[in-house]
Coordinates of C-alpha atoms in Angstrom, one line a residue:
X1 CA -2.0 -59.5 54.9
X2 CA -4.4 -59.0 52.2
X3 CA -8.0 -59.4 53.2
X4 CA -10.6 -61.2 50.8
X5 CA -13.6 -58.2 49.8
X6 CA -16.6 -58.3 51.9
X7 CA -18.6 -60.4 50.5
X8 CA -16.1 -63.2 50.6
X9 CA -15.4 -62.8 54.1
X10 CA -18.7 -63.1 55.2
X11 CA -19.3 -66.0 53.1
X12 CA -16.1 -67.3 54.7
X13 CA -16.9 -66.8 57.8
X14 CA -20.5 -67.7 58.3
X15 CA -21.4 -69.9 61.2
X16 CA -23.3 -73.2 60.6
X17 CA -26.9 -73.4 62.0
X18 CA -25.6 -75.0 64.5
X19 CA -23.8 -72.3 66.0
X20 CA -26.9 -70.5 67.2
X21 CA -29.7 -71.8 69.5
X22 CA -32.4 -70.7 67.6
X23 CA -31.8 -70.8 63.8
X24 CA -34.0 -69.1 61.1
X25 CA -35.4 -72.4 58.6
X26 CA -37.9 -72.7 57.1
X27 CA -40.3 -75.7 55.2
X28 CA -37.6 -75.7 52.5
X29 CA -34.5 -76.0 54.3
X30 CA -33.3 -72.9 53.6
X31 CA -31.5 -71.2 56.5
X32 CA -31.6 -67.1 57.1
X33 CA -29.1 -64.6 58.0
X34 CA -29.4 -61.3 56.5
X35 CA -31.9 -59.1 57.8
X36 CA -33.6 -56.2 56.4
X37 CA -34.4 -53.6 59.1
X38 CA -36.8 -50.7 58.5
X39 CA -36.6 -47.4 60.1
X40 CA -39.4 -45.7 58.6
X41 CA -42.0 -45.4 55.8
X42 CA -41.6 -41.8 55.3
X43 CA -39.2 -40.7 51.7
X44 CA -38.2 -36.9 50.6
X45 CA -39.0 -38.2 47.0
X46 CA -42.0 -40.0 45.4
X47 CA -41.0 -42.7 43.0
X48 CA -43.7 -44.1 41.2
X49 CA -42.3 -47.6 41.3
X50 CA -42.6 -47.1 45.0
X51 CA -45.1 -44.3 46.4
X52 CA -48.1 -41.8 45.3
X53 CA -47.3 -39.4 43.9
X54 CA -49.3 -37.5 46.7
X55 CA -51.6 -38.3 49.7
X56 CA -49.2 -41.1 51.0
X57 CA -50.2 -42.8 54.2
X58 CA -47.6 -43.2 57.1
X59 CA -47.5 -45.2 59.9
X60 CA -48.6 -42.8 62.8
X61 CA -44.9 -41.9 64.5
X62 CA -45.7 -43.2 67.6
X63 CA -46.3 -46.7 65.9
X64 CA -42.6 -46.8 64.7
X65 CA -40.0 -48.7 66.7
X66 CA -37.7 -46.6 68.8
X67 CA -34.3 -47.0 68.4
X68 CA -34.0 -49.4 71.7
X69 CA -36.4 -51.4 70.5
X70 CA -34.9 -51.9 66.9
X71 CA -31.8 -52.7 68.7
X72 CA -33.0 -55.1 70.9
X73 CA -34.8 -57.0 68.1
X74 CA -31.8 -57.3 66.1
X75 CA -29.8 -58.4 69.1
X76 CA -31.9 -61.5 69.2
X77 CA -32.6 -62.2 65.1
X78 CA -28.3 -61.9 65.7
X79 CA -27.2 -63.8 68.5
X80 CA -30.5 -66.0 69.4
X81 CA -31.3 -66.9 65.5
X82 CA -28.3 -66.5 63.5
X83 CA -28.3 -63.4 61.6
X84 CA -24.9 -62.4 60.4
X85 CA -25.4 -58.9 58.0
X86 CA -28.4 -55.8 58.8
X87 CA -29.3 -53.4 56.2
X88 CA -30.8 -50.5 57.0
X89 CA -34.0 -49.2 55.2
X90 CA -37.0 -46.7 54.8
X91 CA -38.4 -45.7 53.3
X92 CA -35.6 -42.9 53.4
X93 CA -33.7 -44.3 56.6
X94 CA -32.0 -41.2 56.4
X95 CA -35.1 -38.9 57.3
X96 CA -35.3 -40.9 60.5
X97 CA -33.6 -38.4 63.4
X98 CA -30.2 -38.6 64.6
X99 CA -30.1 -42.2 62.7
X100 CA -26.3 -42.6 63.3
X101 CA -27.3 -43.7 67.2
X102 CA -29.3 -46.4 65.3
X103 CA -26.2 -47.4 63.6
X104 CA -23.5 -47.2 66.4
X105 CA -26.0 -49.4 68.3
X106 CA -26.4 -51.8 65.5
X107 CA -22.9 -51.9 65.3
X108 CA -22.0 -52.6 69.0
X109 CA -23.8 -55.7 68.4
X110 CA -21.6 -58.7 69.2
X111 CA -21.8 -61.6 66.2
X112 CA -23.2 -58.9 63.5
X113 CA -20.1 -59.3 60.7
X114 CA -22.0 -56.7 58.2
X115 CA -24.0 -53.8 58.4
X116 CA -25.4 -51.8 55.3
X117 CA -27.7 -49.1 54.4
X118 CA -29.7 -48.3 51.0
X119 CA -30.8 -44.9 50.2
X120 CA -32.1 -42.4 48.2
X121 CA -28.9 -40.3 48.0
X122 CA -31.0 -37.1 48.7
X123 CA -29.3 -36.8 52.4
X124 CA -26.2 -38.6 52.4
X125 CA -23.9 -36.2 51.7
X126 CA -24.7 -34.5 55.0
X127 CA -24.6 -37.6 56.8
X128 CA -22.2 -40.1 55.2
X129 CA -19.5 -39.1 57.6
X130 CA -21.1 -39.7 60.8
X131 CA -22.5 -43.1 59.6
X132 CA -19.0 -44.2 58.7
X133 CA -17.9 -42.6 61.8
X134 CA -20.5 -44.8 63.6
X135 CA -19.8 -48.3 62.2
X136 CA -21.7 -48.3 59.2
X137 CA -20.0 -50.8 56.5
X138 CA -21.6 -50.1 53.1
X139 CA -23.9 -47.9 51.4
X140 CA -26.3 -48.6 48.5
X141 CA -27.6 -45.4 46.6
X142 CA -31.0 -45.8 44.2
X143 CA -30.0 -43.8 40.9
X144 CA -32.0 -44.8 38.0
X145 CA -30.6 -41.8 35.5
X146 CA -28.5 -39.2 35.5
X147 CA -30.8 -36.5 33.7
X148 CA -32.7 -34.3 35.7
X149 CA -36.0 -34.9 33.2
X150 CA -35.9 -38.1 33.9
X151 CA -35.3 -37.5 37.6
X152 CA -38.2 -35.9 37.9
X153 CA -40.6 -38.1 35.7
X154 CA -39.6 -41.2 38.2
X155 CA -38.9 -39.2 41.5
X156 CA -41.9 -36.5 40.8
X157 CA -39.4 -34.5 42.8
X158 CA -36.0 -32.9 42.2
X159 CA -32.9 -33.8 43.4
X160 CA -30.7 -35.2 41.2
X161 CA -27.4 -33.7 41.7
X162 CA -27.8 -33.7 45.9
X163 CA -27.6 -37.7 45.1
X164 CA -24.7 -37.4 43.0
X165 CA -22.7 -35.4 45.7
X166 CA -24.1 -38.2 48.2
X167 CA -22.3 -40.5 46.2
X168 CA -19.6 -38.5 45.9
X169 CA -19.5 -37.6 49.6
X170 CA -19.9 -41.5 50.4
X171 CA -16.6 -42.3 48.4
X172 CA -14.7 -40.1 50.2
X173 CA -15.1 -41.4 53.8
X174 CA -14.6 -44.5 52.5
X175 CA -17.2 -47.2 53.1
X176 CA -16.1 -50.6 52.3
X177 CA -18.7 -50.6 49.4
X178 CA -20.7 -48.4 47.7
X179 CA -23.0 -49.7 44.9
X180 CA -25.6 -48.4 43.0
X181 CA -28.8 -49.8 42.0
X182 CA -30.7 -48.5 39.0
X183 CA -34.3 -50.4 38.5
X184 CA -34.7 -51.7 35.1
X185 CA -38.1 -49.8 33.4
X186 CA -38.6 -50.6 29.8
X187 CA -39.4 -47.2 27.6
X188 CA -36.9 -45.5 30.4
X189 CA -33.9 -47.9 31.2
X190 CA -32.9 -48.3 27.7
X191 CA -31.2 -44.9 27.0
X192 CA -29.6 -44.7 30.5
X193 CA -27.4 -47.9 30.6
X194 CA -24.6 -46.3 29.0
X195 CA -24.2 -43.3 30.9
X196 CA -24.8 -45.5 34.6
X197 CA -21.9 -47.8 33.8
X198 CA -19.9 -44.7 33.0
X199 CA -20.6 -42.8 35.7
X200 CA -19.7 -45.8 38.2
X201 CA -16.8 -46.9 36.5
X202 CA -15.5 -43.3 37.0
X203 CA -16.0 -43.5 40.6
X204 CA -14.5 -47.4 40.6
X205 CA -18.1 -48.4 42.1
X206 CA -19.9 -51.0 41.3
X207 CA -23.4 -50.7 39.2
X208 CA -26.5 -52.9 39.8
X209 CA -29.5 -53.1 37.2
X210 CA -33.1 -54.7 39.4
X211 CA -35.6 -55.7 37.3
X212 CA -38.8 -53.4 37.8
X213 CA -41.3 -55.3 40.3
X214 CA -44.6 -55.2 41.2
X215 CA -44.5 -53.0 44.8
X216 CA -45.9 -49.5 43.6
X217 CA -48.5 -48.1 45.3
X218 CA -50.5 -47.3 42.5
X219 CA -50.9 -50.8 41.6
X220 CA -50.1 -49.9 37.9
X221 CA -47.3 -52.5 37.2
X222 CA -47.1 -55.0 34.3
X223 CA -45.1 -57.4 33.2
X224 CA -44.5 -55.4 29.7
X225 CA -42.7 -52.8 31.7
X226 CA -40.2 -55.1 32.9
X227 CA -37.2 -54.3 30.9
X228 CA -35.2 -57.9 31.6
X229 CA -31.8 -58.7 32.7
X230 CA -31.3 -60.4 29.0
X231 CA -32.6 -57.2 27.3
X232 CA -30.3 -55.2 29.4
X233 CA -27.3 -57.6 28.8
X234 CA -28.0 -57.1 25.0
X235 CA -28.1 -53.2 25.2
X236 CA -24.7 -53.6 27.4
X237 CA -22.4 -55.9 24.6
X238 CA -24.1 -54.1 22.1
X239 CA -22.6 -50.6 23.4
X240 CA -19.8 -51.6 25.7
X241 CA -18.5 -55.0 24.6
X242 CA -18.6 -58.3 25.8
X243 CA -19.6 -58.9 29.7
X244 CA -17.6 -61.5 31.1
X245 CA -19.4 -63.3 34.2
X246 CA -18.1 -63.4 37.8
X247 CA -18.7 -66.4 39.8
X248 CA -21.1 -66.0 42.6
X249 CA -19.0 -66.3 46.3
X250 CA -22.6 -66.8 48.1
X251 CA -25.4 -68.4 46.7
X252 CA -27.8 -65.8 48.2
X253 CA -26.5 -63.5 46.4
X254 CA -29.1 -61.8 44.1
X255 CA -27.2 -60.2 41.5
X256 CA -25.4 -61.9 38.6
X257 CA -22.0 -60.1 38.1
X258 CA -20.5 -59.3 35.3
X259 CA -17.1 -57.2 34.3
X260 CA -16.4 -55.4 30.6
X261 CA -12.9 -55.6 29.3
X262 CA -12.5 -52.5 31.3
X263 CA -12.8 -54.1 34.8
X264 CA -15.9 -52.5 35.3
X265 CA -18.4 -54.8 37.4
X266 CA -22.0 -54.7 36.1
X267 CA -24.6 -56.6 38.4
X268 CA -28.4 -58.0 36.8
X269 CA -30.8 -58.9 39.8
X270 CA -33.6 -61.1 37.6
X271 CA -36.0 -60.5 40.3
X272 CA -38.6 -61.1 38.0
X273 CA -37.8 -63.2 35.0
X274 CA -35.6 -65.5 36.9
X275 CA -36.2 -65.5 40.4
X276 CA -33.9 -66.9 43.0
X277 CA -36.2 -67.7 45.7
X278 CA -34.9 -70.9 46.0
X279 CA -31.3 -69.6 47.9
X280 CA -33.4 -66.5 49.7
X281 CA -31.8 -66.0 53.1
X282 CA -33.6 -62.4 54.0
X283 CA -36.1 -61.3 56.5
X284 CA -37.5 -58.1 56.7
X285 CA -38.3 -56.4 59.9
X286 CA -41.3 -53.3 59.1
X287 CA -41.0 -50.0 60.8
X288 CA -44.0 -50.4 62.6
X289 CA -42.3 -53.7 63.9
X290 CA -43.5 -56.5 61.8
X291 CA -41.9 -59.4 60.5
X292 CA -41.8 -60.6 56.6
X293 CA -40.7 -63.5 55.5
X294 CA -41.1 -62.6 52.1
X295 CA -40.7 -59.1 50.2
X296 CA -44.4 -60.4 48.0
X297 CA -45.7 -61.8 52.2
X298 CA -49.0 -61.7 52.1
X299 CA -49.3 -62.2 55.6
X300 CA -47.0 -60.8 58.2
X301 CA -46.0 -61.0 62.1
X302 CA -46.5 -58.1 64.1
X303 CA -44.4 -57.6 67.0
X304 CA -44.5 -53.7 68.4
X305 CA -47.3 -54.8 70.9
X306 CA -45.6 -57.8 72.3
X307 CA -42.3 -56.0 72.5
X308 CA -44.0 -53.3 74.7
X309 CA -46.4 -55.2 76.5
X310 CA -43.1 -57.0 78.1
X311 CA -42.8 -60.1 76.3
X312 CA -40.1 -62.5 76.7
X313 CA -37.1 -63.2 74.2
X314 CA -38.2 -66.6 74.1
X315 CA -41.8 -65.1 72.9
X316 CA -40.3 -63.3 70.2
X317 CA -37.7 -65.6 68.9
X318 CA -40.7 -68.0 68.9
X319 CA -42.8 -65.6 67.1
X320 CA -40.0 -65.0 64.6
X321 CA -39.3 -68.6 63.7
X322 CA -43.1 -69.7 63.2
X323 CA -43.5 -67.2 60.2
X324 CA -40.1 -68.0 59.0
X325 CA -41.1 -71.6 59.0
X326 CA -44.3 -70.3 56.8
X327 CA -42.6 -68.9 53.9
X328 CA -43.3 -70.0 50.6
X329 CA -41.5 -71.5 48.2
X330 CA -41.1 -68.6 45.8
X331 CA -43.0 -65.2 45.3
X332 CA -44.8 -66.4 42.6
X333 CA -44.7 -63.1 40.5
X334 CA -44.8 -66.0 37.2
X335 CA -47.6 -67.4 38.6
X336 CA -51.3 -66.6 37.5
X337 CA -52.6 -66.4 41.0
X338 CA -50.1 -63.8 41.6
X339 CA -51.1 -60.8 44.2
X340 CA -49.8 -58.3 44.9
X341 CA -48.5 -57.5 48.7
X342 CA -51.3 -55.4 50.5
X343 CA -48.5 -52.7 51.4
X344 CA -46.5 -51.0 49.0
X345 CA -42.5 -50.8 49.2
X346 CA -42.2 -47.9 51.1
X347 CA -44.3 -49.6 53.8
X348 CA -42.8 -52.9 53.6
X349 CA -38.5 -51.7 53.6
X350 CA -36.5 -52.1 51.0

């Protein structure tokens, strides 16, 4: 029988809050089940959207969660508070050793229906097959251009083509789903579109544009440099044809999705000009083992010290729920009290 995509099924198939004895809501109502899991805070590239260009700070090694301990926390956010789909993140998640015994554990987990991982590209052609191999569902790959110039203005580091035969690589152990996700930079964006959507539709994967957001390390963001989901939707029908919108099968989903007469999806995540705080279901767990309730948190939940001091699962789950239950109602990016979060994205997880 013919099975629904992934997506669907998940949205099929999600439990009600009553399913779990300790669900994720918070002030608003709004109930959480995806989880983003950090593995590290170190990358093999320096994006400026993202890192310095040099002199990064890490998190001292031995402040990072070990694998057992990543696995025991997502054992409870899975079966103790309801969450149904992990990503994986860095960071690079893939410069974390021997991170395929992260994932087979993940995996074993009993009531986790997805489990993803986004990456650089940089080292997933050497290590696509073992994730597959270990239970890993679907892959996300960062590629904002495909000329090495370019590469190397945003990465200020080279790599280009190791990402392409990442993507490559990923296609042919076949995940369920590969997408890419190109951020959306005005003066840069503009003459890439094109060749992105081509260079997915080739590979019969799917192409996401983010807007550009205010988590660089450099603290040089501005609003100007946001090139929007309706700018980009111009530049698309302009050069490509009409864009023919896809109804959403979960309401937590960020991306509006689009397909050209071709049959080639196009996602737009409005991060920033249209926000859709209002239907976020994601937690963020740091590598340093701290909870976020919000990508733009200003405040977080650290848990590393209780975790190895002995605590109790009750203790944590109860630790976990109180800062879900403080999250705002939006990360007020629009708003003119706006700050940015204290840590960057490579510190927070993607």
């Amino acid at each position: 029988m013919n099975q629904p995509p992934v997506e669907q099924r998940r949205t099929m198939e999600a439990p009600t809050i009553l399913e779990v004895p300790h669900p994720l809501v918070d002030r608003f109502g709004r109930v959480h089940t995806s989880l983003r899991l950090s593995v590290t805070d170190r990358c093999n590239i320096r994006c400026f959207y993202c890192m310095p260009e040099l002199n990064a700070v890490f998190v001292p090694r031995g402040h990072l969660l070990s694998f057992e301990e990543l696995a025991r926390l997502a054992t409870l956010f899975v079966q103790q508070c309801g969450i149904r789909d992990i990503r994986v993140t860095g960071g690079e998640p893939l410069v974390r050793r021997d991170l395929n015994r992260l994932i087979q554990m993940l995996a074993a987990i009993d009531g986790l229906d997805d489990l993803s991982l986004t990456t650089n590209g940089i080292l997933l052609a050497e290590h696509a097959g073992r994730l597959r191999d270990a239970g890993l569902k679907r892959v996300n790959v960062s590629l904002d251009t495909l000329d090495e110039a370019t590469f190397l203005k945003i990465s200020r580091r080279s790599g280009l083509q190791q990402v392409i035969d990442g993507i490559d690589q990923a296609i042919r152990v076949g995940f369920e789903s590969i997408k890419l996700n190109a951020l959306a930079i005005r003066g840069i964006t503009e003459g890439e579109v094109v060749s992105l959507i081509m260079f997915a539709a080739k590979r019969g994967i799917e192409l996401r544009f983010i807007e550009f957001m205010p988590l660089d390390a450099d603290r040089q963001w501005k609003d100007d440099a946001v090139l929007s989901g309706d700018s980009l939707r111009a530049i698309i029908e302009r050069e490509l044809g009409a864009l023919v919108e896809v109804p959403r099968m979960d309401p937590a989903q960020p991306a509006e999705s689009f397909e050209l007469a071709s049959g080639q999806r196009v996602g737009i995540i409005r991060s920033v000009t249209e926000p859709f705080c209002d239907a976020c279901n994601r937690l963020r767990v740091t590598a340093d083992g701290s909870v976020r309730n919000c990508l733009f948190a200003t405040d977080e939940t650290p848990l590393r010290d209780a975790i190895r001091s002995g605590a109790s699962d009750e203790t944590i789950v109860s630790r976990v729920q109180a800062c879900v239950a403080e999250k705002r109602a939006s990360h007020g990016i629009d708003s003119a009290g706006f700050s940015p979060p204290q840590r960057p994205m490579y510190a927070i997880g993607g």
